């Protein structure tokens, strides 16, 4: 019986094999362990090496090669690709069972390992559709960093409101950033505030952002100090007539006014009504409609003459 699945990558958002391995592990009721962890500390029970050797760098290929050469191995092998390498042949010859993700891979491996079994890779599970809610909120940012005091205050407002809410989170990777697993984690405090009714949207192109801003009920955006005239997410929402819930301070632009063109989280006593949301969204659109790239270009071109 398989005691664990061994995977080279483990982030399901950035690697299809990792996503496959995590889903299969759930179905089998076993954990997923990293390949380097397995190499460093071999297990007594049987494991399933579920790998695409083309993904491994040279150093890890060498480590794996030495590991299977220098010690007894007790594993099954699931191949997501084939490179015809000597290491692949060694892995197949030492494995109890060899599985190929498709018939083409099996056909190629069959030339040196006739007992390979051709199987398949299931697609994404069919999940329940989202239930309708009264109010949809959209926010942008790195999901695991959305922990500001503004969200705690928002949670308090929602507790006293009878409407149902959903928070949609979109995010983007900053230059030099990495797609580590925590990048995709939604904070427990945020999830609790929305009773678990939180959707992670991933990365949205400009066209999809525009589409979302035209259908959601509110954009939520909090900042370390206060909102500024170069917070492009806020200005994008205002341009679309989407009301904004943010935080104001002395440095915020004068045309951002609580209850008129935006909502200030520190001054809200109750969550706005549908009519208030629409009115502030339209007023915000009118207040920001002149803040375009064309207008900025005129300023810069005019200053240069």
mmCIF file of C-alpha atoms in Angstrom:
data_model
loop_
_atom_site.group_PDB
_atom_site.id
_atom_site.type_symbol
_atom_site.label_atom_id
_atom_site.label_comp_id
_atom_site.label_asym_id
_atom_site.label_seq_id
_atom_site.Cartn_x
_atom_site.Cartn_y
_atom_site.Cartn_z
ATOM 1 C CA UNK A 1 0.000 0.000 0.000
ATOM 2 C CA UNK A 2 1.287 3.441 -0.937
ATOM 3 C CA UNK A 3 2.266 5.535 2.082
ATOM 4 C CA UNK A 4 2.972 8.840 0.332
ATOM 5 C CA UNK A 5 3.258 10.547 -3.036
ATOM 6 C CA UNK A 6 6.639 12.076 -3.844
ATOM 7 C CA UNK A 7 6.464 15.291 -5.867
ATOM 8 C CA UNK A 8 9.182 17.566 -7.197
ATOM 9 C CA UNK A 9 7.017 20.712 -6.997
ATOM 10 C CA UNK A 10 4.200 21.124 -4.495
ATOM 11 C CA UNK A 11 2.530 24.421 -5.451
ATOM 12 C CA UNK A 12 -0.660 23.530 -7.348
ATOM 13 C CA UNK A 13 -1.035 27.087 -8.678
ATOM 14 C CA UNK A 14 2.212 27.003 -10.619
ATOM 15 C CA UNK A 15 2.712 23.358 -11.571
ATOM 16 C CA UNK A 16 0.269 20.968 -13.194
ATOM 17 C CA UNK A 17 2.068 17.873 -11.893
ATOM 18 C CA UNK A 18 1.934 19.276 -8.355
ATOM 19 C CA UNK A 19 -1.805 19.887 -8.760
ATOM 20 C CA UNK A 20 -2.237 16.308 -9.999
ATOM 21 C CA UNK A 21 -0.214 14.901 -7.111
ATOM 22 C CA UNK A 22 -2.141 16.797 -4.444
ATOM 23 C CA UNK A 23 -5.489 15.715 -5.897
ATOM 24 C CA UNK A 24 -4.388 12.082 -6.171
ATOM 25 C CA UNK A 25 -3.009 12.161 -2.631
ATOM 26 C CA UNK A 26 -6.377 13.385 -1.319
ATOM 27 C CA UNK A 27 -8.127 10.574 -3.169
ATOM 28 C CA UNK A 28 -5.679 7.998 -1.778
ATOM 29 C CA UNK A 29 -5.659 9.451 1.733
ATOM 30 C CA UNK A 30 -1.871 9.870 1.839
ATOM 31 C CA UNK A 31 0.448 12.881 2.205
ATOM 32 C CA UNK A 32 2.566 14.549 -0.458
ATOM 33 C CA UNK A 33 6.263 14.908 0.292
ATOM 34 C CA UNK A 34 8.921 16.769 -1.638
ATOM 35 C CA UNK A 35 11.420 14.803 -3.702
ATOM 36 C CA UNK A 36 14.372 16.317 -1.833
ATOM 37 C CA UNK A 37 12.768 15.317 1.465
ATOM 38 C CA UNK A 38 12.411 11.750 0.220
ATOM 39 C CA UNK A 39 16.012 11.634 -0.996
ATOM 40 C CA UNK A 40 17.332 12.984 2.312
ATOM 41 C CA UNK A 41 15.254 10.647 4.481
ATOM 42 C CA UNK A 42 14.143 7.443 2.738
ATOM 43 C CA UNK A 43 10.924 5.850 3.983
ATOM 44 C CA UNK A 44 10.385 2.235 4.936
ATOM 45 C CA UNK A 45 6.955 2.110 3.303
ATOM 46 C CA UNK A 46 6.143 2.162 -0.390
ATOM 47 C CA UNK A 47 5.881 5.576 -2.057
ATOM 48 C CA UNK A 48 4.657 6.691 -5.449
ATOM 49 C CA UNK A 49 7.245 8.763 -7.290
ATOM 50 C CA UNK A 50 5.025 10.971 -9.457
ATOM 51 C CA UNK A 51 7.429 12.948 -11.614
ATOM 52 C CA UNK A 52 8.138 14.672 -14.876
ATOM 53 C CA UNK A 53 11.903 14.344 -15.094
ATOM 54 C CA UNK A 54 12.148 17.261 -17.527
ATOM 55 C CA UNK A 55 11.187 19.580 -14.642
ATOM 56 C CA UNK A 56 14.160 18.603 -12.452
ATOM 57 C CA UNK A 57 17.309 20.692 -12.610
ATOM 58 C CA UNK A 58 20.692 19.030 -13.114
ATOM 59 C CA UNK A 59 21.559 19.018 -9.413
ATOM 60 C CA UNK A 60 18.334 17.285 -8.421
ATOM 61 C CA UNK A 61 18.637 14.788 -11.257
ATOM 62 C CA UNK A 62 22.068 13.884 -9.933
ATOM 63 C CA UNK A 63 20.770 13.538 -6.362
ATOM 64 C CA UNK A 64 17.952 11.253 -7.494
ATOM 65 C CA UNK A 65 20.310 9.168 -9.582
ATOM 66 C CA UNK A 66 22.674 8.622 -6.634
ATOM 67 C CA UNK A 67 19.780 7.903 -4.281
ATOM 68 C CA UNK A 68 18.352 5.021 -6.305
ATOM 69 C CA UNK A 69 21.834 3.667 -7.025
ATOM 70 C CA UNK A 70 23.181 3.642 -3.475
ATOM 71 C CA UNK A 71 20.277 2.289 -1.436
ATOM 72 C CA UNK A 72 17.381 -0.146 -1.642
ATOM 73 C CA UNK A 73 14.287 1.560 -3.000
ATOM 74 C CA UNK A 74 10.684 0.623 -2.476
ATOM 75 C CA UNK A 75 8.541 2.680 -4.834
ATOM 76 C CA UNK A 76 6.064 2.776 -7.672
ATOM 77 C CA UNK A 77 6.595 5.231 -10.509
ATOM 78 C CA UNK A 78 4.143 7.528 -12.282
ATOM 79 C CA UNK A 79 5.616 9.218 -15.370
ATOM 80 C CA UNK A 80 4.100 12.489 -16.616
ATOM 81 C CA UNK A 81 6.569 12.610 -19.505
ATOM 82 C CA UNK A 82 9.476 10.703 -20.946
ATOM 83 C CA UNK A 83 12.953 11.889 -21.847
ATOM 84 C CA UNK A 84 14.525 8.513 -22.658
ATOM 85 C CA UNK A 85 17.367 9.168 -20.225
ATOM 86 C CA UNK A 86 19.461 6.607 -18.398
ATOM 87 C CA UNK A 87 17.924 7.839 -15.132
ATOM 88 C CA UNK A 88 14.420 7.201 -16.448
ATOM 89 C CA UNK A 89 15.414 3.673 -17.410
ATOM 90 C CA UNK A 90 16.920 3.058 -13.977
ATOM 91 C CA UNK A 91 13.822 4.404 -12.243
ATOM 92 C CA UNK A 92 11.573 2.131 -14.318
ATOM 93 C CA UNK A 93 13.730 -0.963 -13.822
ATOM 94 C CA UNK A 94 13.836 -0.558 -10.031
ATOM 95 C CA UNK A 95 10.142 0.309 -9.597
ATOM 96 C CA UNK A 96 7.539 -2.189 -8.420
ATOM 97 C CA UNK A 97 5.018 -0.781 -10.910
ATOM 98 C CA UNK A 98 5.292 1.865 -13.612
ATOM 99 C CA UNK A 99 2.364 4.019 -14.736
ATOM 100 C CA UNK A 100 2.331 6.360 -17.728
ATOM 101 C CA UNK A 101 -0.001 9.358 -17.855
ATOM 102 C CA UNK A 102 -0.958 8.620 -21.460
ATOM 103 C CA UNK A 103 -0.590 5.968 -24.142
ATOM 104 C CA UNK A 104 2.099 7.862 -26.037
ATOM 105 C CA UNK A 105 4.360 7.961 -22.976
ATOM 106 C CA UNK A 106 3.635 4.279 -22.319
ATOM 107 C CA UNK A 107 4.541 3.363 -25.898
ATOM 108 C CA UNK A 108 7.932 5.056 -25.616
ATOM 109 C CA UNK A 109 8.707 3.566 -22.209
ATOM 110 C CA UNK A 110 7.522 0.143 -23.356
ATOM 111 C CA UNK A 111 10.650 -0.215 -25.498
ATOM 112 C CA UNK A 112 12.760 -0.740 -22.387
ATOM 113 C CA UNK A 113 10.114 -1.557 -19.737
ATOM 114 C CA UNK A 114 7.338 -3.745 -21.143
ATOM 115 C CA UNK A 115 5.277 -3.801 -17.927
ATOM 116 C CA UNK A 116 4.343 -0.102 -18.010
ATOM 117 C CA UNK A 117 0.640 0.575 -17.553
ATOM 118 C CA UNK A 118 -1.023 3.382 -19.527
ATOM 119 C CA UNK A 119 -3.486 5.368 -17.419
ATOM 120 C CA UNK A 120 -4.740 8.986 -17.482
ATOM 121 C CA UNK A 121 -4.735 12.323 -15.631
ATOM 122 C CA UNK A 122 -8.205 13.425 -14.439
ATOM 123 C CA UNK A 123 -9.428 16.944 -15.024
ATOM 124 C CA UNK A 124 -10.540 19.457 -12.420
ATOM 125 C CA UNK A 125 -13.398 18.300 -10.199
ATOM 126 C CA UNK A 126 -16.898 19.609 -10.780
ATOM 127 C CA UNK A 127 -17.500 21.981 -7.862
ATOM 128 C CA UNK A 128 -20.765 23.491 -6.668
ATOM 129 C CA UNK A 129 -21.548 26.819 -8.291
ATOM 130 C CA UNK A 130 -21.263 29.893 -6.113
ATOM 131 C CA UNK A 131 -24.425 30.761 -4.289
ATOM 132 C CA UNK A 132 -25.911 34.161 -5.019
ATOM 133 C CA UNK A 133 -25.197 36.920 -2.500
ATOM 134 C CA UNK A 134 -26.696 40.330 -1.930
ATOM 135 C CA UNK A 135 -23.422 42.227 -2.178
ATOM 136 C CA UNK A 136 -20.126 41.372 -3.881
ATOM 137 C CA UNK A 137 -16.943 43.132 -2.793
ATOM 138 C CA UNK A 138 -13.715 43.161 -4.796
ATOM 139 C CA UNK A 139 -10.213 43.749 -3.518
ATOM 140 C CA UNK A 140 -6.747 43.630 -5.049
ATOM 141 C CA UNK A 141 -3.425 42.754 -3.517
ATOM 142 C CA UNK A 142 -1.336 39.866 -2.306
ATOM 143 C CA UNK A 143 -3.918 37.746 -0.542
ATOM 144 C CA UNK A 144 -1.710 36.648 2.357
ATOM 145 C CA UNK A 145 -0.886 40.288 3.150
ATOM 146 C CA UNK A 146 -4.473 41.553 3.300
ATOM 147 C CA UNK A 147 -4.598 41.888 7.083
ATOM 148 C CA UNK A 148 -5.011 45.595 7.673
ATOM 149 C CA UNK A 149 -7.126 47.106 10.426
ATOM 150 C CA UNK A 150 -9.559 48.261 7.754
ATOM 151 C CA UNK A 151 -10.689 44.693 7.121
ATOM 152 C CA UNK A 152 -11.265 44.125 10.814
ATOM 153 C CA UNK A 153 -13.438 47.219 10.929
ATOM 154 C CA UNK A 154 -15.263 46.053 7.798
ATOM 155 C CA UNK A 155 -15.936 42.702 9.452
ATOM 156 C CA UNK A 156 -17.615 44.480 12.359
ATOM 157 C CA UNK A 157 -19.872 46.405 9.989
ATOM 158 C CA UNK A 158 -20.884 43.233 8.177
ATOM 159 C CA UNK A 159 -21.809 41.455 11.400
ATOM 160 C CA UNK A 160 -24.665 43.904 11.988
ATOM 161 C CA UNK A 161 -25.917 43.774 8.387
ATOM 162 C CA UNK A 162 -28.570 41.279 7.326
ATOM 163 C CA UNK A 163 -27.357 41.084 3.738
ATOM 164 C CA UNK A 164 -25.102 38.288 2.466
ATOM 165 C CA UNK A 165 -21.636 39.195 1.203
ATOM 166 C CA UNK A 166 -18.829 37.711 -0.846
ATOM 167 C CA UNK A 167 -15.275 39.035 -1.034
ATOM 168 C CA UNK A 168 -13.434 38.449 -4.309
ATOM 169 C CA UNK A 169 -9.651 38.751 -4.181
ATOM 170 C CA UNK A 170 -7.472 39.338 -7.204
ATOM 171 C CA UNK A 171 -3.730 39.602 -6.966
ATOM 172 C CA UNK A 172 -0.630 40.347 -9.003
ATOM 173 C CA UNK A 173 3.039 39.471 -8.695
ATOM 174 C CA UNK A 174 5.392 42.388 -8.171
ATOM 175 C CA UNK A 175 8.690 42.505 -10.051
ATOM 176 C CA UNK A 176 11.184 40.312 -8.249
ATOM 177 C CA UNK A 177 8.460 38.475 -6.329
ATOM 178 C CA UNK A 178 7.969 34.727 -6.263
ATOM 179 C CA UNK A 179 4.968 32.457 -6.568
ATOM 180 C CA UNK A 180 5.479 30.775 -3.208
ATOM 181 C CA UNK A 181 2.585 28.931 -1.623
ATOM 182 C CA UNK A 182 1.823 31.658 0.911
ATOM 183 C CA UNK A 183 1.229 34.024 -2.004
ATOM 184 C CA UNK A 184 -2.055 32.261 -2.695
ATOM 185 C CA UNK A 185 -3.214 31.943 0.901
ATOM 186 C CA UNK A 186 -6.248 33.879 2.062
ATOM 187 C CA UNK A 187 -5.829 34.991 5.652
ATOM 188 C CA UNK A 188 -7.979 33.195 8.184
ATOM 189 C CA UNK A 189 -9.121 36.490 9.668
ATOM 190 C CA UNK A 190 -10.424 37.654 6.297
ATOM 191 C CA UNK A 191 -12.102 34.319 5.627
ATOM 192 C CA UNK A 192 -13.824 34.426 9.004
ATOM 193 C CA UNK A 193 -15.057 37.969 8.404
ATOM 194 C CA UNK A 194 -16.908 36.735 5.337
ATOM 195 C CA UNK A 195 -17.986 33.425 6.879
ATOM 196 C CA UNK A 196 -15.721 31.641 4.423
ATOM 197 C CA UNK A 197 -17.484 33.279 1.471
ATOM 198 C CA UNK A 198 -14.234 34.371 -0.166
ATOM 199 C CA UNK A 199 -13.180 33.727 -3.760
ATOM 200 C CA UNK A 200 -9.594 33.884 -4.993
ATOM 201 C CA UNK A 201 -9.671 35.077 -8.606
ATOM 202 C CA UNK A 202 -5.974 34.793 -9.375
ATOM 203 C CA UNK A 203 -4.514 37.218 -11.888
ATOM 204 C CA UNK A 204 -6.899 39.328 -13.952
ATOM 205 C CA UNK A 205 -6.049 40.998 -17.255
ATOM 206 C CA UNK A 206 -7.145 44.620 -17.716
ATOM 207 C CA UNK A 207 -10.205 43.595 -19.716
ATOM 208 C CA UNK A 208 -11.364 41.253 -16.953
ATOM 209 C CA UNK A 209 -10.673 43.882 -14.282
ATOM 210 C CA UNK A 210 -12.881 46.309 -16.204
ATOM 211 C CA UNK A 211 -15.593 43.662 -16.464
ATOM 212 C CA UNK A 212 -15.483 42.972 -12.736
ATOM 213 C CA UNK A 213 -15.592 46.627 -11.764
ATOM 214 C CA UNK A 214 -18.801 47.006 -13.727
ATOM 215 C CA UNK A 215 -20.617 44.199 -11.923
ATOM 216 C CA UNK A 216 -19.377 44.179 -8.307
ATOM 217 C CA UNK A 217 -21.049 46.324 -5.667
ATOM 218 C CA UNK A 218 -17.944 47.786 -4.021
ATOM 219 C CA UNK A 219 -14.171 47.959 -4.318
ATOM 220 C CA UNK A 220 -12.314 47.578 -1.025
ATOM 221 C CA UNK A 221 -8.799 49.050 -0.832
ATOM 222 C CA UNK A 222 -6.929 50.025 2.336
ATOM 223 C CA UNK A 223 -3.502 51.620 2.572
ATOM 224 C CA UNK A 224 -0.811 52.028 5.267
ATOM 225 C CA UNK A 225 -1.511 55.769 5.513
ATOM 226 C CA UNK A 226 -4.430 56.873 3.407
ATOM 227 C CA UNK A 227 -5.560 56.659 -0.196
ATOM 228 C CA UNK A 228 -3.631 58.852 -2.661
ATOM 229 C CA UNK A 229 -4.248 60.138 -6.169
ATOM 230 C CA UNK A 230 -1.747 57.599 -7.552
ATOM 231 C CA UNK A 231 -3.529 54.541 -6.151
ATOM 232 C CA UNK A 232 -4.497 53.226 -9.564
ATOM 233 C CA UNK A 233 -6.835 50.510 -8.307
ATOM 234 C CA UNK A 234 -9.009 53.114 -6.608
ATOM 235 C CA UNK A 235 -8.978 55.454 -9.597
ATOM 236 C CA UNK A 236 -9.850 52.555 -11.889
ATOM 237 C CA UNK A 237 -12.888 51.716 -9.789
ATOM 238 C CA UNK A 238 -14.018 55.343 -9.642
ATOM 239 C CA UNK A 239 -13.683 55.674 -13.413
ATOM 240 C CA UNK A 240 -16.041 52.710 -13.767
ATOM 241 C CA UNK A 241 -18.576 54.166 -11.361
ATOM 242 C CA UNK A 242 -17.792 51.455 -8.836
ATOM 243 C CA UNK A 243 -18.010 52.784 -5.263
ATOM 244 C CA UNK A 244 -14.843 52.571 -3.173
ATOM 245 C CA UNK A 245 -14.360 51.750 0.503
ATOM 246 C CA UNK A 246 -10.947 52.977 1.597
ATOM 247 C CA UNK A 247 -9.195 54.954 4.325
ATOM 248 C CA UNK A 248 -8.714 58.724 4.166
ATOM 249 C CA UNK A 249 -6.170 60.928 5.908
ATOM 250 C CA UNK A 250 -4.834 64.481 5.597
ATOM 251 C CA UNK A 251 -2.808 63.490 2.542
ATOM 252 C CA UNK A 252 -5.759 62.122 0.590
ATOM 253 C CA UNK A 253 -6.968 64.248 -2.360
ATOM 254 C CA UNK A 254 -9.699 66.738 -1.530
ATOM 255 C CA UNK A 255 -11.995 65.339 -4.233
ATOM 256 C CA UNK A 256 -12.162 62.088 -2.280
ATOM 257 C CA UNK A 257 -14.806 62.872 0.320
ATOM 258 C CA UNK A 258 -16.488 60.400 2.676
ATOM 259 C CA UNK A 259 -20.072 59.673 1.780
ATOM 260 C CA UNK A 260 -19.845 61.743 -1.387
ATOM 261 C CA UNK A 261 -17.221 60.278 -3.729
ATOM 262 C CA UNK A 262 -15.794 57.434 -1.572
ATOM 263 C CA UNK A 263 -16.468 55.756 1.748
ATOM 264 C CA UNK A 264 -13.987 56.123 4.617
ATOM 265 C CA UNK A 265 -13.873 52.951 6.725
ATOM 266 C CA UNK A 266 -13.100 54.969 9.866
ATOM 267 C CA UNK A 267 -16.245 57.075 9.515
ATOM 268 C CA UNK A 268 -18.764 54.411 8.560
ATOM 269 C CA UNK A 269 -21.219 53.490 11.294
ATOM 270 C CA UNK A 270 -23.192 50.953 9.232
ATOM 271 C CA UNK A 271 -22.544 49.332 5.871
ATOM 272 C CA UNK A 272 -23.970 51.518 3.051
ATOM 273 C CA UNK A 273 -27.340 50.747 1.538
ATOM 274 C CA UNK A 274 -27.650 49.779 -2.110
ATOM 275 C CA UNK A 275 -28.811 53.300 -2.968
ATOM 276 C CA UNK A 276 -25.891 54.879 -1.113
ATOM 277 C CA UNK A 277 -23.443 52.603 -2.898
ATOM 278 C CA UNK A 278 -24.819 53.567 -6.305
ATOM 279 C CA UNK A 279 -24.912 57.290 -5.544
ATOM 280 C CA UNK A 280 -21.335 57.392 -4.273
ATOM 281 C CA UNK A 281 -20.183 55.294 -7.227
ATOM 282 C CA UNK A 282 -21.683 57.761 -9.696
ATOM 283 C CA UNK A 283 -20.350 60.787 -7.806
ATOM 284 C CA UNK A 284 -16.922 59.171 -7.718
ATOM 285 C CA UNK A 285 -17.059 58.625 -11.461
ATOM 286 C CA UNK A 286 -17.858 62.279 -12.076
ATOM 287 C CA UNK A 287 -15.160 63.474 -9.662
ATOM 288 C CA UNK A 288 -12.458 61.389 -11.342
ATOM 289 C CA UNK A 289 -13.522 61.492 -14.990
ATOM 290 C CA UNK A 290 -10.922 64.132 -15.867
ATOM 291 C CA UNK A 291 -8.032 62.033 -14.479
ATOM 292 C CA UNK A 292 -7.034 60.314 -17.714
ATOM 293 C CA UNK A 293 -3.752 59.578 -19.452
ATOM 294 C CA UNK A 294 -4.732 62.086 -22.120
ATOM 295 C CA UNK A 295 -5.117 64.799 -19.481
ATOM 296 C CA UNK A 296 -1.792 63.833 -17.906
ATOM 297 C CA UNK A 297 -0.116 63.910 -21.306
ATOM 298 C CA UNK A 298 -1.411 67.441 -21.914
ATOM 299 C CA UNK A 299 0.017 68.594 -18.583
ATOM 300 C CA UNK A 300 3.439 67.125 -19.320
ATOM 301 C CA UNK A 301 3.508 68.304 -22.927
ATOM 302 C CA UNK A 302 2.334 71.759 -21.893
ATOM 303 C CA UNK A 303 5.032 72.039 -19.240
ATOM 304 C CA UNK A 304 7.706 71.329 -21.794
ATOM 305 C CA UNK A 305 6.895 74.324 -24.026
#
